[in-house]
Short mmCIF file of C-alpha atoms in Angstrom, two decimals:
data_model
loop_
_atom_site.label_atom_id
_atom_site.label_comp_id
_atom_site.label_asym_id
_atom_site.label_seq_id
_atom_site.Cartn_x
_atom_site.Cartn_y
_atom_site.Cartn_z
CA UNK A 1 69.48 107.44 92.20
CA UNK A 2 70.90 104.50 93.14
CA UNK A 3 74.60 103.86 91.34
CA UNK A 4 76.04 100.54 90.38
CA UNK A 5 78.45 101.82 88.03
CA UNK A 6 81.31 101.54 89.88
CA UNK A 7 83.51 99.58 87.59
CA UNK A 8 83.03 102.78 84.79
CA UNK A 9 84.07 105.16 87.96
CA UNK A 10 83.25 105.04 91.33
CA UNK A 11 80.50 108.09 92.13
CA UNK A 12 80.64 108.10 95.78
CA UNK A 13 84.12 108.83 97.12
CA UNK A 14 85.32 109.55 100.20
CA UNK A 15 84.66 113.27 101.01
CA UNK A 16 88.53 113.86 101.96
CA UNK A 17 88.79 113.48 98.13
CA UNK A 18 86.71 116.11 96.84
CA UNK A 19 87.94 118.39 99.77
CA UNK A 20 91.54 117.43 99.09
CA UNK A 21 91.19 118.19 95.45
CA UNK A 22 89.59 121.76 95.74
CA UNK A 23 93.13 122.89 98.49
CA UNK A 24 94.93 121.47 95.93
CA UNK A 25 93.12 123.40 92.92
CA UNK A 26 93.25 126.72 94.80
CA UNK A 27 96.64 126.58 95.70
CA UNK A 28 99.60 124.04 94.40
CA UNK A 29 102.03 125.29 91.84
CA UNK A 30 103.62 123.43 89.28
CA UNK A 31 104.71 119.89 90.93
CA UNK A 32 108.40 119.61 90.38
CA UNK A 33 108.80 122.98 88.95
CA UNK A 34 109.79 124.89 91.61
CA UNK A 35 111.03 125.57 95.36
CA UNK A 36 108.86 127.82 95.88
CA UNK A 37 105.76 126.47 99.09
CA UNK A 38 103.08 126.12 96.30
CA UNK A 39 105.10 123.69 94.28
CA UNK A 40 106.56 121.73 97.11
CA UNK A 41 103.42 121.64 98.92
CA UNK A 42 102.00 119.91 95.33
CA UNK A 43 105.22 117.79 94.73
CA UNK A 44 104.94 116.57 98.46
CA UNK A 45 101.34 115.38 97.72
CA UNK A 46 102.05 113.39 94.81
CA UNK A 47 105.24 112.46 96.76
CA UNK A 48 103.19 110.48 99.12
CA UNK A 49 100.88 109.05 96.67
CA UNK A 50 103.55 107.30 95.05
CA UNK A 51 104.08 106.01 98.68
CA UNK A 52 100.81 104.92 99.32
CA UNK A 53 100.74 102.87 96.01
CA UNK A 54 103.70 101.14 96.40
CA UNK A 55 102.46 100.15 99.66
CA UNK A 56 99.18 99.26 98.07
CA UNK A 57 100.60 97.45 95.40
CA UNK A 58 103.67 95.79 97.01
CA UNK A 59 106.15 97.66 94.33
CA UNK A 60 108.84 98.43 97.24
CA UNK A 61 110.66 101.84 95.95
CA UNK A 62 107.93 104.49 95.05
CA UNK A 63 110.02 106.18 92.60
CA UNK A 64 108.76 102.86 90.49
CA UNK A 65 105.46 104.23 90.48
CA UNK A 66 104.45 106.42 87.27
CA UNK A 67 101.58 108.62 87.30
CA UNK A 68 99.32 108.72 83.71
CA UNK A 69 96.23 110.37 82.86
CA UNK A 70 94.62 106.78 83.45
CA UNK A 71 95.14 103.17 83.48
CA UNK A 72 94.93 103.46 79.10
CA UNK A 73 97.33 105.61 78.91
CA UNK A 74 99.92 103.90 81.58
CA UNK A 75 99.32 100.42 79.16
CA UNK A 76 100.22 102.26 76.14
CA UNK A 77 103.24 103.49 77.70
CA UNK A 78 104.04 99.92 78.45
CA UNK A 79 103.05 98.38 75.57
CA UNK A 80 104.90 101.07 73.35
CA UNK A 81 108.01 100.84 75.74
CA UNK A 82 108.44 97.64 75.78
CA UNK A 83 107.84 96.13 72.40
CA UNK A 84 110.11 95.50 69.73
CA UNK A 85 109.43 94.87 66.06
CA UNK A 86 109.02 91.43 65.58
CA UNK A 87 108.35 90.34 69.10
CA UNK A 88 106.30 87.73 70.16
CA UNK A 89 103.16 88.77 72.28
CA UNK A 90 100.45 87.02 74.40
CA UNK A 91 97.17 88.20 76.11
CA UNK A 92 93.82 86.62 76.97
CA UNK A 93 90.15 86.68 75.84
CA UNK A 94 89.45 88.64 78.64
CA UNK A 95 91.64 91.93 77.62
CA UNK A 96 89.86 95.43 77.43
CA UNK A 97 90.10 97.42 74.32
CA UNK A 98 92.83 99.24 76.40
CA UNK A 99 95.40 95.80 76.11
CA UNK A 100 93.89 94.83 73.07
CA UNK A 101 94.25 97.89 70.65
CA UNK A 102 97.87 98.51 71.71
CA UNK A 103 98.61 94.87 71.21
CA UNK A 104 96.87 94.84 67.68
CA UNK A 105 98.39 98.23 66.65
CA UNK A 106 101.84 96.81 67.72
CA UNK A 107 100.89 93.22 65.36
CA UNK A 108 100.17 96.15 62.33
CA UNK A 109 102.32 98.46 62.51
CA UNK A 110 105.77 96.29 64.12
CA UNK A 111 105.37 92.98 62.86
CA UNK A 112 104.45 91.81 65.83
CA UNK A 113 102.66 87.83 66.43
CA UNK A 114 99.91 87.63 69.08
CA UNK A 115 98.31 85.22 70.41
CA UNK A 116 95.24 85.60 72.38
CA UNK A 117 94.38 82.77 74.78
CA UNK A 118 90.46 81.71 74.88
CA UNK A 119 88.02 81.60 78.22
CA UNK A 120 85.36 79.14 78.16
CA UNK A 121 81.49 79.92 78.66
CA UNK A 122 81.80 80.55 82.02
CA UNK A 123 84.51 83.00 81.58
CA UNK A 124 87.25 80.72 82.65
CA UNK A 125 90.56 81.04 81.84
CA UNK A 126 92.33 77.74 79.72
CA UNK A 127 95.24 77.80 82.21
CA UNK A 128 96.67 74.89 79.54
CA UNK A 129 96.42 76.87 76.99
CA UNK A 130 97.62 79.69 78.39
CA UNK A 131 101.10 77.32 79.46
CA UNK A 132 101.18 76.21 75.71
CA UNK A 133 101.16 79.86 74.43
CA UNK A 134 104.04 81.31 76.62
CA UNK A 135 106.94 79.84 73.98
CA UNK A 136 110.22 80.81 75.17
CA UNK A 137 110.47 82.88 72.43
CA UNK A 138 107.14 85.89 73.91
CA UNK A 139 108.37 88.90 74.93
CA UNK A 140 105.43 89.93 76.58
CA UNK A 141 102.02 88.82 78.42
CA UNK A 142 99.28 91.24 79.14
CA UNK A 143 96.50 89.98 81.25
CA UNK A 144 93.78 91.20 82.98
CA UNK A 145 93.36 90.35 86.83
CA UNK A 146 89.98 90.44 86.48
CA UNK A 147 87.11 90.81 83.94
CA UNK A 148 85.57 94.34 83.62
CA UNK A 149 83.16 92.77 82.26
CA UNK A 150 81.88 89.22 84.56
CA UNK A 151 84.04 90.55 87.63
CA UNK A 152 86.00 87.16 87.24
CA UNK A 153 89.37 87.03 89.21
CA UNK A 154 92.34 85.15 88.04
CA UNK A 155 95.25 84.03 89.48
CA UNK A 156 97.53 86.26 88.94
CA UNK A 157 100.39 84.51 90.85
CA UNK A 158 99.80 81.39 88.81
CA UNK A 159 99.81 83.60 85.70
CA UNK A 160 103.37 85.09 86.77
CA UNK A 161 104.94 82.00 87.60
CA UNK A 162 104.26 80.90 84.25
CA UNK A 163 105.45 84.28 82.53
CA UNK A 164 108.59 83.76 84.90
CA UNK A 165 109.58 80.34 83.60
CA UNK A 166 109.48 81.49 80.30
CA UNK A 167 111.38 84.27 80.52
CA UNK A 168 108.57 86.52 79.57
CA UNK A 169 107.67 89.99 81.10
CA UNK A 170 103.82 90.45 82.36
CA UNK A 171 101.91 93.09 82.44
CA UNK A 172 99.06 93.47 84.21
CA UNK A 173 95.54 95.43 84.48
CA UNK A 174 94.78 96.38 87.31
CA UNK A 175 92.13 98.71 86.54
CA UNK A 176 88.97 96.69 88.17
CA UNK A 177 91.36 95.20 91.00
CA UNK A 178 93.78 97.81 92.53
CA UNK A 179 91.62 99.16 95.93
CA UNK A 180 89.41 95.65 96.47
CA UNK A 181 91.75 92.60 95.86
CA UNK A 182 95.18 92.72 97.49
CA UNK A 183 98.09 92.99 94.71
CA UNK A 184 101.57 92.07 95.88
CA UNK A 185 104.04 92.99 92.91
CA UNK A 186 107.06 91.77 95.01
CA UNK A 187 105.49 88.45 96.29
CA UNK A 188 103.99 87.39 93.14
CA UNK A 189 106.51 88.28 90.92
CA UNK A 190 104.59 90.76 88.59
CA UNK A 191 106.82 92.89 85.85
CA UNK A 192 104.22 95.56 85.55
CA UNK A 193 101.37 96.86 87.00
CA UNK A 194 98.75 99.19 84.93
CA UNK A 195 95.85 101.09 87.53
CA UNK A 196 93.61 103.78 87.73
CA UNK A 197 93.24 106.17 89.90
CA UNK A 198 88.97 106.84 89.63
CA UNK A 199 87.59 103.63 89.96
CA UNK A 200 88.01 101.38 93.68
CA UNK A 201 91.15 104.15 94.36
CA UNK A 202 88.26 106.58 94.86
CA UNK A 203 90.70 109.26 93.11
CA UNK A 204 89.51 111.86 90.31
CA UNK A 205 89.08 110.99 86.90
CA UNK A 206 92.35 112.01 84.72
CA UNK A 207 94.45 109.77 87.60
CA UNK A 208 96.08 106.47 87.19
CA UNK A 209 99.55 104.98 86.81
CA UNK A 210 101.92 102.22 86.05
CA UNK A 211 104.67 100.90 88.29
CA UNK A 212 107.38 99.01 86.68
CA UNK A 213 109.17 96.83 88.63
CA UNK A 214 112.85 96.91 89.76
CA UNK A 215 115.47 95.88 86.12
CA UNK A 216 112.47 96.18 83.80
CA UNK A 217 112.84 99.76 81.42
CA UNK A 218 110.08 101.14 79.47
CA UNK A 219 110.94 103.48 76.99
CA UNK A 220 108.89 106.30 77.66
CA UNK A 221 105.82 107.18 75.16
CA UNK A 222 106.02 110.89 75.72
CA UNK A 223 109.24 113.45 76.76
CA UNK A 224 109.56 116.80 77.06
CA UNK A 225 109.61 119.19 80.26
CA UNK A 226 111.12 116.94 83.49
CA UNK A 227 111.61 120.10 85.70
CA UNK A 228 115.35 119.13 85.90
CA UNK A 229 118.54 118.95 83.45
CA UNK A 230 116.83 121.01 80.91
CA UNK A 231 119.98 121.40 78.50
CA UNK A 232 120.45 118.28 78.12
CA UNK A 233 119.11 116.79 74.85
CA UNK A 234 117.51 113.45 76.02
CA UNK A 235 114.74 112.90 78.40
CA UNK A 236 115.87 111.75 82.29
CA UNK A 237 116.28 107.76 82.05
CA UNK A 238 115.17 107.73 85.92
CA UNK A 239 112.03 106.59 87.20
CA UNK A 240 109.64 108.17 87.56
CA UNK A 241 110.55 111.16 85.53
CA UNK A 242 111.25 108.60 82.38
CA UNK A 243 107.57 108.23 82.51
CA UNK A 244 106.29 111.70 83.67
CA UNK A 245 106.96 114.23 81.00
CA UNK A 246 105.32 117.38 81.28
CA UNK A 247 103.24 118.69 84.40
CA UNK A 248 101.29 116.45 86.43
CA UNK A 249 97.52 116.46 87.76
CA UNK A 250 98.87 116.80 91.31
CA UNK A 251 95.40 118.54 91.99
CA UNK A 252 94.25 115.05 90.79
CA UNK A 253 96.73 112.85 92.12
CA UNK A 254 96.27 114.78 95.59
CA UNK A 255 92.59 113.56 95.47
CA UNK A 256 93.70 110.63 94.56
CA UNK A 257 96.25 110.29 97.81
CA UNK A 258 92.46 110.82 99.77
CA UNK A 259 90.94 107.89 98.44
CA UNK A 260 94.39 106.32 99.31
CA UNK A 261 94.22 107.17 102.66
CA UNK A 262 90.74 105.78 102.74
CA UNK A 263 91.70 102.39 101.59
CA UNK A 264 94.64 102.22 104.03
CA UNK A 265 92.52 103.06 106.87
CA UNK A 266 90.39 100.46 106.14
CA UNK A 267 92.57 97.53 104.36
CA UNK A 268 91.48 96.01 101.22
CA UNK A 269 90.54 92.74 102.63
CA UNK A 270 87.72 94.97 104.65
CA UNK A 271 86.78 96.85 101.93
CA UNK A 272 86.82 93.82 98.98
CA UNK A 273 85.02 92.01 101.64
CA UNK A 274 82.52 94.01 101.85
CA UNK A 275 82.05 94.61 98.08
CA UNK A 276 82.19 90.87 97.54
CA UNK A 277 79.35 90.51 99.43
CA UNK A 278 77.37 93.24 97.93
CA UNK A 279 77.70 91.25 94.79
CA UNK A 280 77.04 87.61 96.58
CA UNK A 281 74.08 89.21 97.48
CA UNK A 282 72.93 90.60 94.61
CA UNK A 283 74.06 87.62 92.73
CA UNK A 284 72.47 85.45 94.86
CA UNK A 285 69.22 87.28 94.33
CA UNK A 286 68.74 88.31 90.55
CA UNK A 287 69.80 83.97 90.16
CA UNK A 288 66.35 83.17 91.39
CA UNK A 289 64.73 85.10 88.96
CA UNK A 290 63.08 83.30 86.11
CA UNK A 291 64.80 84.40 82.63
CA UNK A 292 67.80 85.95 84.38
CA UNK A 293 71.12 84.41 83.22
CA UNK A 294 74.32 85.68 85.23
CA UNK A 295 77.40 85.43 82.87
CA UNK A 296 80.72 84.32 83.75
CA UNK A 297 81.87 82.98 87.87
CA UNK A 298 84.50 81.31 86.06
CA UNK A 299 87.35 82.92 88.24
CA UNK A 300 89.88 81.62 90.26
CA UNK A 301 89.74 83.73 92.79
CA UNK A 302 85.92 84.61 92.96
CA UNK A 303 84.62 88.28 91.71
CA UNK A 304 86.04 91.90 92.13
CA UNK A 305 82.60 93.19 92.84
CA UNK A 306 80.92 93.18 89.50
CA UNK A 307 77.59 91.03 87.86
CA UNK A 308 76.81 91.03 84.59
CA UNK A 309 74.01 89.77 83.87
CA UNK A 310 71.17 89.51 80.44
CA UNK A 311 67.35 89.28 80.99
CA UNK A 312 65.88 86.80 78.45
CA UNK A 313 66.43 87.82 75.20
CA UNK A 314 65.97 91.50 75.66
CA UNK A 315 68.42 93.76 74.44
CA UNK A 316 70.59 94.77 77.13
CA UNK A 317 70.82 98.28 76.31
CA UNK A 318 66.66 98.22 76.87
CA UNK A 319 67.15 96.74 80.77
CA UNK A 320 69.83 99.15 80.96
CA UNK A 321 67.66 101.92 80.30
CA UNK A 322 64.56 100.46 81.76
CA UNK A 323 66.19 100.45 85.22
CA UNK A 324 67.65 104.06 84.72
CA UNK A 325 64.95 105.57 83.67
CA UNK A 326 62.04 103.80 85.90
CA UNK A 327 63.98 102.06 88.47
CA UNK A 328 66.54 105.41 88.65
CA UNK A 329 69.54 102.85 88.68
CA UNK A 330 72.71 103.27 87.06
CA UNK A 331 74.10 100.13 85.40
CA UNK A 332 76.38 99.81 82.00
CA UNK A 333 74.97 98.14 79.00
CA UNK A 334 76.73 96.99 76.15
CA UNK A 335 79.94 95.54 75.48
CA UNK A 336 81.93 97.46 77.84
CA UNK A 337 85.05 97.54 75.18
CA UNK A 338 85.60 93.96 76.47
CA UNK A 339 84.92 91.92 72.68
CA UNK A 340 86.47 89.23 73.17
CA UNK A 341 84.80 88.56 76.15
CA UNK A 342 81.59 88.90 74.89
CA UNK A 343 82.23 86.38 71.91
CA UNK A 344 83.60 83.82 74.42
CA UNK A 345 80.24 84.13 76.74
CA UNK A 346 78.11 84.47 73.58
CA UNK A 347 76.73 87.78 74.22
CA UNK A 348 78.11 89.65 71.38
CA UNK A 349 74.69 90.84 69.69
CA UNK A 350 72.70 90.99 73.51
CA UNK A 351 75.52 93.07 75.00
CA UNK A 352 75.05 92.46 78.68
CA UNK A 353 73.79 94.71 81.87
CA UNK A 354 76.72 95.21 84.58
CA UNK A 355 76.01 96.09 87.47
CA UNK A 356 79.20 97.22 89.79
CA UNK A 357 79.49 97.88 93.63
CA UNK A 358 81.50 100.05 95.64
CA UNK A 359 82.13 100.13 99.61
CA UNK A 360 79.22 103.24 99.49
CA UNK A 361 76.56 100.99 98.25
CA UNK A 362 74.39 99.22 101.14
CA UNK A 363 72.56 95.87 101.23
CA UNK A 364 69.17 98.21 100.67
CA UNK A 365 70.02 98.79 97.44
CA UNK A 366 71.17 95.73 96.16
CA UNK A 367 67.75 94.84 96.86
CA UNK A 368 65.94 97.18 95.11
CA UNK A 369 68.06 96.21 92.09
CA UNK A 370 67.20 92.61 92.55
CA UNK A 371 63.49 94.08 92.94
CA UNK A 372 64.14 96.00 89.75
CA UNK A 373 65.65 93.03 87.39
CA UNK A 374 62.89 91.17 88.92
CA UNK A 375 60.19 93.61 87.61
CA UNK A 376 61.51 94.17 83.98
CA UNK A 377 62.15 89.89 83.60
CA UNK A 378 58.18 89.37 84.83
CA UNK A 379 56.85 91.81 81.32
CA UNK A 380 60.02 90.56 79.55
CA UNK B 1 123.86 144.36 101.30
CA UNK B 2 123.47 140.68 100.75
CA UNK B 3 126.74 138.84 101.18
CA UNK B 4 127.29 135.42 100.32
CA UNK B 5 128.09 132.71 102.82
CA UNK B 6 129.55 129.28 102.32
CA UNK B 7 127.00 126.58 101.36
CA UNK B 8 126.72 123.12 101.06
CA UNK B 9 124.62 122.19 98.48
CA UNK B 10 123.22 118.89 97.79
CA UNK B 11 121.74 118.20 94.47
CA UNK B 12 119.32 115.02 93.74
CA UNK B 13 119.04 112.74 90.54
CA UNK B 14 115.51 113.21 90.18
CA UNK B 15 113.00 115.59 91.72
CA UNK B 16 111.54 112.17 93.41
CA UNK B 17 114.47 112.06 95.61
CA UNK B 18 114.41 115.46 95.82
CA UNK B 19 110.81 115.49 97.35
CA UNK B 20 111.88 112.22 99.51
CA UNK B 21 114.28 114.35 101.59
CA UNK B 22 111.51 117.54 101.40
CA UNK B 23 108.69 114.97 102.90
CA UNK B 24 111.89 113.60 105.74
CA UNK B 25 112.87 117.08 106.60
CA UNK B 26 109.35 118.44 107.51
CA UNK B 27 108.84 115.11 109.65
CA UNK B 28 112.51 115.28 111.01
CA UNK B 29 113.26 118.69 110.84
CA UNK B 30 116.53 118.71 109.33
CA UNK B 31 118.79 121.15 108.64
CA UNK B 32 118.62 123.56 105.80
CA UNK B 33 115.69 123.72 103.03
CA UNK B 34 115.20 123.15 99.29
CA UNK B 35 116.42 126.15 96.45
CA UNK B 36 116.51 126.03 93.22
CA UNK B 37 119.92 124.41 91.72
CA UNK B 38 122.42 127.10 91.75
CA UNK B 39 123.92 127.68 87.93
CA UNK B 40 127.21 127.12 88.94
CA UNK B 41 126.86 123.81 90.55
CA UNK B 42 124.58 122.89 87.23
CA UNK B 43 123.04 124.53 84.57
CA UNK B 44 118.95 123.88 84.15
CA UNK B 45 116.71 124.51 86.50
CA UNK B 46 116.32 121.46 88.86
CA UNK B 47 116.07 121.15 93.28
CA UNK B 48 118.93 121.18 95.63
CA UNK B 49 119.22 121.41 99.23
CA UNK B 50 121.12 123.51 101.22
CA UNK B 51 122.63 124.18 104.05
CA UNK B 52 124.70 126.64 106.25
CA UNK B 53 128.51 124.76 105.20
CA UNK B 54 129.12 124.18 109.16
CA UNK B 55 125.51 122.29 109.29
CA UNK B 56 126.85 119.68 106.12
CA UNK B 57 127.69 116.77 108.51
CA UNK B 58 124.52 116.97 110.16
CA UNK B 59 122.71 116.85 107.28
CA UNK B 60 124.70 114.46 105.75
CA UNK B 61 124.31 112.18 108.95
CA UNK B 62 120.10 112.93 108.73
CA UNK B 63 120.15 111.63 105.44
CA UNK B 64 122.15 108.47 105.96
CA UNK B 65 120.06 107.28 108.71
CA UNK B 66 116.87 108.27 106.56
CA UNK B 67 117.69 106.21 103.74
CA UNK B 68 117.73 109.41 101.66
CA UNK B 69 119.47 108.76 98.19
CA UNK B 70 121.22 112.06 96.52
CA UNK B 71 123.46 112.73 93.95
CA UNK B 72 126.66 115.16 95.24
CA UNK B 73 127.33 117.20 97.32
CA UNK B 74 128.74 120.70 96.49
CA UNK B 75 130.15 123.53 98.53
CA UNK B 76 129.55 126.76 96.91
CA UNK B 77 129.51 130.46 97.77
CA UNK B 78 125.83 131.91 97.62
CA UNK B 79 123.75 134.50 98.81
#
């Protein structure tokens, strides 16, 4: 098998991470629950993770950091927590179903306006557009740093200085970036910051996060158990109990301080270098293939690691199952909950084929998927 | 027979600052260790730390020059 799925989950992980998760499953208590060795020993590993990713992410204090079940459920809590009835909203074509539905539920059910600002063809963002849209009056931007779908990456610093002079917050997904394109919350100037944990983290599924920078407060989606000042009626107002009730996946988040430790080790300019050029490479190759049309490269900033790509006019869930099941390679076919996307590139009825790299994949197989793509576009 | 001593107890404003000192004190060995908030110094469950009373300034001093936020700082009677 050879797996270029990566931007659905990453596969291959470290192997600290799978051996980090099974100490942790045979033996933490409740994180926060407790004095007891089991529950500090889990409260200290989620203690550093929340170190690591405000290193990672340039978010200063790690109490800013909130763990979620994954980067959905951390934009929900934002989205939720931060919007009030009426408000004025912004996000771009490029938005997952994850920004999107939150933003649309909060237009139907709040009385919320929203504007979505287009990309072109090439999956480039109208920057003008974008200007024109932030009206001092928008509470809120949510924007993507990069397409889950072409692998575009925009500039997100341009993006916050805009949000900044308008006096609007941004939020932003980090779900395809966080682990292979550096992210500096402090230097850029970014409000919010959505992740997860089980994509280019290398952490478990079930992990991910927001972190909320320093003066912005989200009312928190869920409360309940905090572990501390349990007769009191309301839920703590500190981070980053506001935004943890209930127990945590520290067997999870444990794993997920592995794949941490992996990326610190070897910096994400090494490792986003080296996925970058997994992608050039494929990109490079599947381009000279007659009938092969690569969607989007309409970034700022170049790709994350992903190609999309459609053969002819074959349906794209057919290539994606003609190079699982005879080529053995995992891809994702479809729409990839990116809509909006899809009607901007004009691949709404095709879908598209995505193929997505991680550090584990070699130069090998990027060839045999360019051999592949090549082989199904010849009897397309 | 048990017999109390004279603590001092510091308690935390969230269990994040809480595991802060935790993560210090097995690095830096400081004094003391982490116990369950005593009932008299607050009812709920929650963490403290405590130490021996005569061992307060040290640990007091360890967590000024770690950075280490807390919330009070309690002297108490327990076991």
């Amino acid at each position: 098998m050879i797996y270029f799925d990566n931007a659905a989950t990453t596969a291959a992980k470290p192997p600290a991470v799978a051996e980090t998760v099974a100490r942790a499953i045979n033996g933490f208590g409740g994180v926060g629950r407790g004095v007891h060795e089991a529950s500090l020993d889990a409260g200290l590993a989620v203690f550093h993770a929340r170190q690591q990713l405000a290193r990672l992410l340039g978010a200063g204090d790690p109490a800013r950091v909130a763990f979620a079940s994954n980067a959905t459920e951390a934009l929900n809590t934002a989205v939720n927590g931060l919007v009030r009835p009426g408000d004025a909203l912004v996000t771009t074509a490029a938005s997952h179903n994850s920004v999107l539905r939150p933003l649309y539920r909060a237009v139907d059910e709040r009385g919320c306006s929203l504007t979505v600002v287009p990309h072109d063809a090439r999956g480039a963002l109208d920057y003008d557009a974008f200007d024109a849209a932030l009206e001092p009056s928008v509470r809120l931007a949510v924007v993507t740093h990069a397409s889950n779908l072409t692998g575009d990456v925009y500039d997100i610093a341009r993006i916050a200085r805009i949000c900044r002079e308008r006096g609007a917050l941004l939020l932003v997904d980090a779900a395809q970036t966080a682990g292979v394109v550096p992210i500096d919350m402090g230097r850029d100037g970014l409000d919010l910051v959505a992740f997860t944990g089980h994509k280019s983290l290398y952490g478990p599924q079930g992990t991910g996060g927001l972190v909320v920078a320093e003066g912005v407060d989200v009312e928190p989606l869920k409360v309940g158990g905090s572990g501390t000042h349990s007769y009191n009626r309301r839920h703590p107002a500190r981070m980053p109990e506001r935004l943890e009730a209930g127990t945590l996946n520290a067997h999870g988040i444990a794993g997920l301080g592995a794949g941490l430790a992996y990326i610190e080790e070897r910096g994400v300019e090494e490792i986003g270098a080296r996925v970058r050029a997994l992608a050039e490479r494929f990109e490079r190759g599947v381009r000279g293939i007659e009938g092969v049309r690569v969607l989007g490269g309409g970034g700022d900033v170049g790709r994350c690691g992903i190609v999309a790509l459609n053969v002819g006019e074959l349906d794209s869930a057919a290539v994606g199952d003609a190079l699982n099941a005879e080529f053995g390679i995992c891809t994702r076919a479809g729409a990839h909950c990116a809509p909006l996307m899809h009607e901007a590139l004009g691949t709404q009825n095709q879908g598209a084929v995505r193929f997505s790299f991680s550090s584990f994949n070699t130069a090998d197989e990027v060839d045999a998927g360019i051999a592949a793509v090549a082989a199904i576009a010849q009897e397309a | 027979m048990r017999r109390k001593t004279l603590k001092a107890v510091v308690t935390f404003a969230s269990a994040s600052d809480a595991m802060a000192v935790e993560a210090a004190a097995r690095e830096a060995g400081f004094p003391g260790r982490m116990i369950p908030i005593p009932s008299e110094i607050s009812a709920g469950c929650g963490l403290a730390w405590c130490v021996p009373a005569e061992e307060r300034d040290a640990l007091l001093g360890a967590l000024a020059s770690g950075g280490l936020a807390y919330e009070e700082v309690h002297e108490a009677e327990l076991y």
